[in-house]
């Protein structure tokens, strides 16, 4: 509370958000309502805990702390040091790592900055790296480029060459990777993906990397929570460096971490190289409030109940996959080992862009995604779905079947809308989806689906929110 002597220019520091900035508060309230009344199926999103949000919104945001614990460039960091040491300890514990063999840097602002810092630590400019190609499920930060443009820093500053999945199974082509690496001679091989539904053969990857004298790095951003639960293969047994985000299946705030091996002759200097790459090479002072939130999330990962959550995420994903295939739909790899599925819409004559838009109007959040063989990331032939967030809202297999039915109906109405649009242009598709027109039924079907999705979604809790006393905020738009 402000004191009686607080000057006018400082009184703003003590007022709550709703009082000092009702416009921003209204936007927050609308986003809460959107999440509560909809279904989150984007594979790279999850719903973090109330405790994590409290830590992320704490007074720790005030402190500047460039450097590492006990080696800061600013004073007053005794408690920040305690926090970062605790976060490191919990990170190693969450993945059952021996601190004599592994270290971790918890300062990266995101997965992308973590990846570039890891590349900066491991290889030199113009050195060669290989990562899974983006159209086959890889990530932008693994060296993506097109015929006309180097798209990300990992391809701008390094020479990159993608490996692929096989055209028949859509699984990683390890034989092809081995043959390509023999010719390309990479200094670094990256494994991990953003849209690959299957597990990885880390032992095979390690054998390829060792044969060519390359570092092996795993980017487990999508699957880290499932790996921590020991529900997927363990990259730490084979990799030199492991990077991850903290907000996907790990269910924390938006941030990144870099784990590095340090117990062999080849990796003895990785700790210094990684730490120097994070700061000062790639970023400035750490976000201490976020590190606190990461620490809180990691404590939850180490709880015995975490494995039950991870198992349910995978079971829900497999249920979603099997239910969609029962409807006759084609999924890349024919199923999943993890939290996501990749749905190939090309046999239906639909694009991921159109189905994403219809689902948005229904209140189901998904993302368009390239499938193997696509030539355009902007108009891809598939969509990516994930079950981490709906599992965080307590949904189980029978509930996932209901969601699969919503998605099936979304496809059917998308076909109707495309026919009513009279062409395949997205703008005309959106127009008929959002506008009532005489003699056309697609718009009405979308509205009906939105009502049903909203009724279904509002039955479930939303972490960190008192949904039972929640009211629709002013200005919330259904877009229909």
Coordinates of C-alpha atoms in Angstrom, one line a residue:
X1 CA 0.0 0.0 0.0
X2 CA 1.1 3.5 -0.7
X3 CA 1.9 5.6 2.3
X4 CA 0.4 9.0 3.2
X5 CA 3.6 10.6 1.9
X6 CA 3.8 8.7 -1.4
X7 CA 4.1 11.4 -4.2
X8 CA 1.5 11.3 -7.0
X9 CA 4.0 10.1 -9.5
X10 CA 4.6 6.9 -7.4
X11 CA 1.0 6.1 -6.5
X12 CA 0.6 4.2 -9.8
X13 CA 3.0 1.6 -8.4
X14 CA 0.5 0.4 -5.9
X15 CA -2.7 0.2 -8.0
X16 CA -4.0 -3.1 -9.3
X17 CA -4.1 -3.8 -13.0
X18 CA -7.9 -3.6 -13.3
X19 CA -7.7 -0.1 -11.8
X20 CA -4.6 1.3 -13.6
X21 CA -5.1 -0.3 -17.0
X22 CA -8.6 -1.7 -17.5
X23 CA -7.9 -2.1 -21.3
X24 CA -5.1 -4.6 -20.6
X25 CA -7.1 -6.3 -17.9
X26 CA -10.0 -6.7 -20.3
X27 CA -7.7 -8.4 -22.9
X28 CA -6.4 -10.7 -20.1
X29 CA -10.0 -11.5 -19.2
X30 CA -10.9 -12.2 -22.8
X31 CA -8.0 -14.6 -23.2
X32 CA -9.1 -16.4 -20.0
X33 CA -12.6 -16.8 -21.4
X34 CA -11.2 -18.0 -24.7
X35 CA -9.2 -20.7 -23.0
X36 CA -12.1 -21.7 -20.7
X37 CA -14.7 -21.9 -23.5
X38 CA -12.4 -23.6 -26.0
X39 CA -10.2 -26.7 -26.5
X40 CA -6.5 -26.3 -26.8
X41 CA -5.0 -28.9 -29.2
X42 CA -1.9 -27.1 -30.3
X43 CA 0.9 -29.6 -29.6
X44 CA 3.4 -26.9 -28.5
X45 CA 1.1 -25.5 -25.8
X46 CA 0.1 -26.5 -22.4
X47 CA -1.6 -25.1 -19.3
X48 CA 0.8 -24.2 -16.5
X49 CA -0.1 -24.3 -12.8
X50 CA -1.3 -21.6 -10.5
X51 CA 1.9 -21.8 -8.5
X52 CA 4.1 -21.5 -11.6
X53 CA 2.1 -18.4 -12.7
X54 CA 2.5 -16.9 -9.2
X55 CA 6.3 -17.3 -9.4
X56 CA 6.4 -15.9 -12.9
X57 CA 4.5 -12.8 -11.8
X58 CA 6.6 -12.3 -8.7
X59 CA 8.8 -9.4 -7.5
X60 CA 11.8 -11.3 -8.9
X61 CA 11.2 -9.5 -12.2
X62 CA 12.8 -6.4 -10.6
X63 CA 16.3 -7.9 -10.2
X64 CA 19.1 -7.7 -12.7
X65 CA 21.7 -10.5 -12.5
X66 CA 24.0 -10.8 -15.5
X67 CA 26.4 -13.6 -15.1
X68 CA 26.2 -16.9 -13.1
X69 CA 25.7 -17.6 -9.4
X70 CA 28.6 -16.3 -7.3
X71 CA 29.9 -14.5 -10.4
X72 CA 27.4 -11.7 -11.1
X73 CA 28.1 -8.3 -12.6
X74 CA 25.7 -6.7 -10.1
X75 CA 25.3 -6.7 -6.4
X76 CA 22.3 -7.8 -4.3
X77 CA 22.0 -11.3 -5.9
X78 CA 22.4 -13.5 -2.9
X79 CA 18.8 -14.8 -3.2
X80 CA 18.9 -14.9 -7.0
X81 CA 21.9 -17.1 -6.7
X82 CA 20.1 -19.4 -4.3
X83 CA 17.1 -19.5 -6.8
X84 CA 19.2 -20.4 -9.8
X85 CA 21.2 -23.0 -8.0
X86 CA 17.9 -24.6 -6.8
X87 CA 16.5 -24.5 -10.3
X88 CA 19.6 -26.3 -11.7
X89 CA 19.4 -28.9 -9.0
X90 CA 15.7 -29.5 -9.8
X91 CA 16.4 -29.7 -13.5
X92 CA 18.9 -32.5 -13.0
X93 CA 16.6 -34.3 -10.6
X94 CA 13.7 -34.1 -12.9
X95 CA 15.6 -36.0 -15.6
X96 CA 17.4 -38.3 -13.1
X97 CA 20.8 -37.0 -14.0
X98 CA 24.0 -37.3 -11.9
X99 CA 25.4 -33.8 -11.2
X100 CA 28.9 -35.3 -11.6
X101 CA 28.2 -36.2 -15.2
X102 CA 25.7 -33.5 -16.3
X103 CA 25.3 -29.8 -15.9
X104 CA 22.5 -27.4 -17.0
X105 CA 22.0 -23.8 -17.8
X106 CA 18.6 -22.5 -16.9
X107 CA 18.9 -18.9 -18.2
X108 CA 17.7 -19.2 -21.9
X109 CA 14.7 -17.1 -22.6
X110 CA 13.2 -19.6 -25.0
X111 CA 13.9 -22.8 -26.9
X112 CA 15.1 -21.0 -30.0
X113 CA 17.6 -18.9 -28.0
X114 CA 18.7 -22.1 -26.2
X115 CA 19.3 -23.8 -29.5
X116 CA 21.3 -21.0 -31.0
X117 CA 23.4 -20.8 -27.8
X118 CA 24.0 -24.5 -28.0
X119 CA 25.1 -24.2 -31.6
X120 CA 27.4 -21.3 -30.6
X121 CA 29.0 -23.5 -27.9
X122 CA 29.4 -26.6 -30.1
X123 CA 30.5 -25.4 -33.5
X124 CA 32.1 -22.4 -35.3
X125 CA 30.6 -20.2 -38.0
X126 CA 30.4 -22.0 -41.4
X127 CA 30.8 -25.4 -39.7
X128 CA 28.3 -28.1 -40.9
X129 CA 25.3 -29.4 -39.1
X130 CA 22.4 -31.7 -40.0
X131 CA 18.9 -31.7 -38.6
X132 CA 15.6 -33.2 -39.6
X133 CA 14.0 -31.3 -42.5
X134 CA 11.2 -28.9 -41.7
X135 CA 8.7 -30.6 -44.1
X136 CA 9.4 -33.9 -42.4
X137 CA 8.7 -32.6 -38.9
X138 CA 11.9 -30.8 -38.0
X139 CA 12.3 -27.3 -36.4
X140 CA 13.2 -24.0 -37.9
X141 CA 16.3 -23.7 -35.6
X142 CA 17.7 -27.0 -36.9
X143 CA 19.2 -25.4 -40.0
X144 CA 16.1 -24.7 -42.2
X145 CA 16.5 -23.0 -45.5
X146 CA 14.7 -22.8 -48.9
X147 CA 16.1 -22.8 -52.4
X148 CA 16.0 -19.0 -52.3
X149 CA 16.6 -18.0 -48.7
X150 CA 18.4 -19.0 -45.6
X151 CA 15.5 -18.7 -43.1
X152 CA 17.0 -18.9 -39.6
X153 CA 20.2 -18.1 -37.8
X154 CA 21.1 -21.8 -37.8
X155 CA 21.3 -21.8 -41.6
X156 CA 22.6 -18.2 -42.0
X157 CA 25.7 -18.7 -39.8
X158 CA 26.3 -22.4 -40.4
X159 CA 26.2 -24.8 -43.3
X160 CA 23.2 -27.0 -42.9
X161 CA 21.9 -30.1 -44.7
X162 CA 18.6 -31.8 -43.8
X163 CA 18.0 -35.5 -43.3
X164 CA 14.6 -37.0 -44.0
X165 CA 11.9 -39.5 -43.2
X166 CA 11.3 -42.5 -45.4
X167 CA 8.5 -42.1 -48.0
X168 CA 6.8 -45.4 -47.1
X169 CA 6.7 -45.4 -43.3
X170 CA 7.4 -41.6 -42.7
X171 CA 9.8 -42.7 -40.0
X172 CA 13.3 -41.1 -39.6
X173 CA 15.6 -42.5 -42.4
X174 CA 18.6 -43.5 -40.2
X175 CA 20.2 -45.3 -43.1
X176 CA 19.8 -42.2 -45.3
X177 CA 21.2 -40.0 -42.5
X178 CA 24.3 -42.3 -42.2
X179 CA 24.9 -42.2 -45.9
X180 CA 24.5 -38.4 -46.1
X181 CA 26.7 -37.8 -43.0
X182 CA 29.4 -39.9 -44.6
X183 CA 29.5 -37.4 -47.5
X184 CA 28.6 -34.1 -45.8
X185 CA 30.8 -34.6 -42.7
X186 CA 28.8 -32.5 -40.2
X187 CA 30.4 -31.3 -37.0
X188 CA 26.9 -31.5 -35.4
X189 CA 23.9 -33.7 -35.8
X190 CA 20.7 -32.5 -34.2
X191 CA 17.8 -34.9 -33.4
X192 CA 14.4 -33.9 -32.2
X193 CA 11.4 -32.4 -34.0
X194 CA 8.3 -30.2 -33.7
X195 CA 5.9 -32.4 -35.7
X196 CA 7.2 -36.0 -35.5
X197 CA 4.8 -38.4 -33.7
X198 CA 7.3 -41.2 -33.0
X199 CA 10.2 -41.9 -30.6
X200 CA 13.9 -41.6 -31.5
X201 CA 16.6 -44.2 -31.8
X202 CA 19.3 -42.3 -29.9
X203 CA 21.7 -45.3 -29.9
X204 CA 21.7 -45.4 -33.7
X205 CA 22.1 -41.6 -33.9
X206 CA 25.1 -41.8 -31.5
X207 CA 26.8 -44.5 -33.7
X208 CA 26.4 -42.2 -36.8
X209 CA 27.7 -39.2 -35.0
X210 CA 30.7 -41.0 -33.5
X211 CA 31.6 -42.5 -36.9
X212 CA 31.7 -39.0 -38.5
X213 CA 33.3 -37.3 -35.5
X214 CA 30.2 -35.1 -34.9
X215 CA 28.6 -33.8 -31.7
X216 CA 25.1 -35.2 -31.1
X217 CA 22.5 -32.8 -29.7
X218 CA 18.9 -33.6 -28.9
X219 CA 16.3 -30.9 -28.9
X220 CA 13.5 -32.4 -26.7
X221 CA 11.4 -29.3 -26.5
X222 CA 8.2 -31.2 -27.4
X223 CA 8.8 -34.4 -25.5
X224 CA 10.8 -33.3 -22.4
X225 CA 8.0 -33.9 -19.9
X226 CA 7.4 -37.4 -21.3
X227 CA 11.1 -38.2 -21.2
X228 CA 11.3 -37.0 -17.6
X229 CA 8.5 -39.4 -16.8
X230 CA 10.6 -42.2 -18.5
X231 CA 7.8 -42.8 -21.0
X232 CA 10.0 -42.3 -24.0
X233 CA 13.6 -43.2 -24.8
X234 CA 16.3 -41.4 -22.9
X235 CA 18.5 -39.0 -25.0
X236 CA 20.9 -38.4 -22.0
X237 CA 22.4 -41.8 -22.4
X238 CA 23.8 -40.9 -25.8
X239 CA 23.8 -37.1 -26.4
X240 CA 26.5 -34.6 -25.7
X241 CA 24.0 -31.7 -25.3
X242 CA 20.2 -31.7 -24.7
X243 CA 18.1 -28.6 -25.1
X244 CA 14.5 -28.1 -24.3
X245 CA 11.7 -25.6 -23.8
X246 CA 9.9 -25.6 -20.5
X247 CA 6.3 -24.9 -21.5
X248 CA 5.2 -27.8 -23.6
X249 CA 4.9 -31.3 -22.1
X250 CA 7.1 -30.0 -19.2
X251 CA 4.1 -27.8 -18.3
X252 CA 6.1 -24.8 -17.1
X253 CA 6.5 -21.1 -18.1
X254 CA 7.9 -20.1 -21.5
X255 CA 11.7 -20.5 -21.3
X256 CA 14.5 -22.9 -22.3
X257 CA 17.3 -25.0 -20.7
X258 CA 20.5 -26.5 -22.0
X259 CA 21.9 -29.7 -20.5
X260 CA 25.6 -30.5 -21.2
X261 CA 27.7 -33.6 -20.5
X262 CA 30.9 -32.9 -18.6
X263 CA 32.4 -36.2 -17.5
X264 CA 34.4 -37.2 -20.5
X265 CA 37.6 -35.9 -22.1
X266 CA 35.6 -34.7 -25.1
X267 CA 33.0 -32.9 -23.0
X268 CA 35.2 -31.6 -20.1
X269 CA 35.0 -27.9 -21.4
X270 CA 31.3 -28.0 -22.4
X271 CA 30.2 -26.3 -19.2
X272 CA 32.2 -23.2 -19.8
X273 CA 31.4 -23.2 -23.6
X274 CA 27.6 -23.5 -23.0
X275 CA 27.6 -20.9 -20.2
X276 CA 29.6 -18.4 -22.2
X277 CA 27.4 -19.0 -25.2
X278 CA 24.3 -18.2 -23.2
X279 CA 25.8 -15.1 -21.7
X280 CA 27.4 -12.9 -23.0
X281 CA 27.4 -14.4 -26.5
X282 CA 23.6 -14.7 -27.1
X283 CA 21.6 -12.9 -24.5
X284 CA 21.8 -10.5 -21.5
X285 CA 20.6 -10.8 -18.0
X286 CA 18.4 -13.7 -17.1
X287 CA 14.7 -13.4 -16.3
X288 CA 14.7 -14.3 -12.7
X289 CA 10.9 -14.5 -12.3
X290 CA 10.8 -17.0 -15.1
X291 CA 13.6 -19.1 -13.6
X292 CA 11.6 -19.2 -10.4
X293 CA 8.6 -20.4 -12.4
X294 CA 10.8 -23.0 -14.1
X295 CA 12.0 -24.2 -10.7
X296 CA 8.4 -24.5 -9.5
X297 CA 7.4 -26.5 -12.5
X298 CA 10.4 -28.8 -12.2
X299 CA 9.4 -29.6 -8.6
X300 CA 6.1 -30.8 -10.0
X301 CA 7.8 -32.9 -12.6
X302 CA 9.7 -34.7 -9.8
X303 CA 6.5 -35.5 -8.0
X304 CA 5.4 -39.2 -8.2
X305 CA 2.1 -38.1 -9.8
X306 CA 4.0 -36.7 -12.9
X307 CA 4.3 -40.1 -14.5
X308 CA 0.6 -40.6 -14.3
X309 CA 0.1 -37.3 -16.1
X310 CA 2.6 -38.2 -18.8
X311 CA 1.0 -41.6 -19.3
X312 CA -2.4 -40.0 -19.7
X313 CA -1.1 -37.5 -22.3
X314 CA 0.2 -40.4 -24.4
X315 CA -2.9 -42.5 -23.9
X316 CA -5.1 -39.5 -24.9
X317 CA -3.0 -38.9 -28.0
X318 CA -3.2 -42.6 -29.0
X319 CA -7.0 -42.5 -28.5
X320 CA -7.3 -39.4 -30.6
X321 CA -5.2 -41.0 -33.3
X322 CA -7.1 -44.3 -33.3
X323 CA -10.5 -42.6 -33.3
X324 CA -9.6 -40.4 -36.3
X325 CA -8.4 -43.4 -38.2
X326 CA -11.6 -45.2 -37.4
X327 CA -13.3 -42.4 -39.3
X328 CA -11.1 -43.2 -42.2
X329 CA -8.6 -40.4 -41.9
X330 CA -4.9 -40.6 -42.8
X331 CA -2.3 -39.9 -40.1
X332 CA 1.4 -39.5 -40.8
X333 CA 3.2 -42.6 -39.4
X334 CA -0.2 -44.2 -38.8
X335 CA -0.3 -43.2 -35.1
X336 CA 1.8 -41.8 -32.3
X337 CA 4.3 -42.6 -29.6
X338 CA 4.1 -39.3 -27.8
X339 CA 1.7 -36.3 -27.3
X340 CA 1.1 -35.3 -30.9
X341 CA -0.4 -36.5 -34.2
X342 CA 0.1 -35.2 -37.7
X343 CA -3.1 -35.4 -39.8
X344 CA -2.7 -35.6 -43.6
X345 CA -5.7 -33.8 -45.2
X346 CA -4.6 -34.1 -48.8
X347 CA -6.7 -37.1 -49.6
X348 CA -9.7 -35.0 -48.7
X349 CA -8.8 -32.1 -51.0
X350 CA -8.5 -29.7 -48.0
X351 CA -5.7 -27.6 -46.7
X352 CA -4.5 -27.2 -43.1
X353 CA -5.2 -23.5 -43.4
X354 CA -8.9 -24.0 -44.0
X355 CA -9.4 -26.6 -41.3
X356 CA -7.4 -24.5 -38.8
X357 CA -9.8 -21.6 -39.6
X358 CA -13.0 -23.6 -39.1
X359 CA -11.7 -25.1 -35.9
X360 CA -10.8 -21.6 -34.6
X361 CA -14.4 -20.5 -35.3
X362 CA -15.6 -23.6 -33.4
X363 CA -13.3 -22.8 -30.4
X364 CA -10.9 -25.6 -31.1
X365 CA -7.3 -24.3 -31.4
X366 CA -5.1 -26.3 -33.7
X367 CA -2.3 -25.3 -36.2
X368 CA -1.8 -26.0 -39.9
X369 CA 1.3 -28.0 -40.5
X370 CA 3.3 -29.4 -43.4
X371 CA 3.2 -33.1 -44.0
X372 CA 5.8 -35.1 -45.9
X373 CA 5.8 -34.0 -49.6
X374 CA 4.4 -30.5 -49.0
X375 CA 5.9 -27.7 -50.9
X376 CA 4.4 -24.8 -49.0
X377 CA 4.5 -24.1 -45.2
X378 CA 1.9 -21.3 -45.8
X379 CA -0.7 -23.6 -47.4
X380 CA 0.2 -27.0 -46.0
X381 CA -1.7 -30.2 -46.5
X382 CA -2.0 -31.1 -42.8
X383 CA -2.7 -30.1 -39.2
X384 CA -0.9 -31.0 -36.0
X385 CA -2.8 -31.9 -32.9
X386 CA -1.6 -32.4 -29.3
X387 CA -3.1 -33.6 -26.1
X388 CA -1.0 -32.1 -23.3
X389 CA -3.3 -29.1 -22.6
X390 CA -6.6 -31.0 -22.6
X391 CA -5.0 -33.6 -20.3
X392 CA -4.1 -30.7 -18.0
X393 CA -7.9 -30.0 -17.9
X394 CA -8.6 -33.5 -16.6
X395 CA -9.8 -35.0 -19.8
X396 CA -9.4 -38.8 -20.4
X397 CA -9.9 -41.3 -23.2
X398 CA -13.7 -41.0 -23.5
X399 CA -13.5 -37.2 -23.5
X400 CA -10.9 -37.4 -26.2
X401 CA -13.3 -39.5 -28.3
X402 CA -15.8 -36.6 -28.0
X403 CA -13.1 -34.2 -29.2
X404 CA -12.3 -36.5 -32.1
X405 CA -16.0 -36.4 -33.1
X406 CA -15.9 -32.6 -33.1
X407 CA -12.9 -32.7 -35.4
X408 CA -14.6 -35.2 -37.7
X409 CA -17.6 -32.9 -38.0
X410 CA -15.2 -30.0 -38.6
X411 CA -13.9 -31.8 -41.6
X412 CA -17.4 -32.5 -42.9
X413 CA -18.4 -28.8 -42.6
X414 CA -15.1 -27.7 -44.2
X415 CA -16.0 -29.8 -47.3
X416 CA -19.4 -28.1 -47.4
X417 CA -17.9 -24.7 -47.0
X418 CA -15.4 -25.3 -49.7
X419 CA -18.1 -26.4 -52.1
X420 CA -20.3 -23.4 -51.2
X421 CA -17.3 -21.0 -51.7
X422 CA -17.2 -22.2 -55.4
X423 CA -13.4 -22.2 -55.4
X424 CA -10.4 -23.1 -53.2
X425 CA -9.4 -19.6 -52.2
X426 CA -9.0 -19.2 -48.4
X427 CA -10.6 -15.7 -48.4
X428 CA -13.8 -17.0 -50.0
X429 CA -13.8 -20.0 -47.7
X430 CA -13.6 -17.8 -44.7
X431 CA -16.4 -15.5 -46.1
X432 CA -18.9 -18.3 -46.4
X433 CA -17.9 -19.7 -43.0
X434 CA -18.5 -16.4 -41.2
X435 CA -21.5 -15.1 -43.1
X436 CA -25.1 -16.3 -43.2
X437 CA -26.2 -16.6 -46.8
X438 CA -29.5 -17.7 -48.3
X439 CA -29.4 -21.3 -49.5
X440 CA -26.1 -22.1 -47.9
X441 CA -25.8 -24.2 -44.7
X442 CA -22.1 -24.2 -43.8
X443 CA -22.2 -21.1 -41.7
X444 CA -25.1 -22.5 -39.6
X445 CA -23.2 -25.8 -39.1
X446 CA -20.1 -23.9 -37.8
X447 CA -22.3 -21.9 -35.4
X448 CA -23.9 -25.1 -34.1
X449 CA -20.5 -26.7 -33.6
X450 CA -19.3 -23.7 -31.7
X451 CA -22.2 -23.9 -29.3
X452 CA -21.5 -27.6 -28.6
X453 CA -17.8 -27.1 -28.2
X454 CA -18.4 -24.2 -25.8
X455 CA -20.8 -26.3 -23.7
X456 CA -18.4 -29.2 -23.6
X457 CA -15.3 -27.1 -22.7
X458 CA -17.0 -25.2 -19.9
X459 CA -17.5 -28.4 -18.0
X460 CA -13.8 -28.6 -17.2
X461 CA -11.5 -26.6 -14.9
X462 CA -8.8 -24.3 -16.1
X463 CA -5.5 -24.2 -14.0
X464 CA -5.0 -21.0 -12.1
X465 CA -8.5 -19.7 -12.7
X466 CA -11.7 -19.7 -10.6
X467 CA -13.9 -20.8 -13.5
X468 CA -17.0 -21.4 -11.4
X469 CA -17.4 -17.7 -10.8
X470 CA -16.2 -16.6 -14.3
X471 CA -18.3 -14.4 -16.5
X472 CA -18.0 -13.6 -20.1
X473 CA -16.0 -10.3 -20.4
X474 CA -17.1 -7.3 -22.3
X475 CA -15.9 -7.3 -25.9
X476 CA -15.4 -11.0 -26.3
X477 CA -16.1 -11.9 -29.9
X478 CA -17.2 -15.3 -31.2
X479 CA -16.4 -14.2 -34.8
X480 CA -19.6 -15.8 -36.1

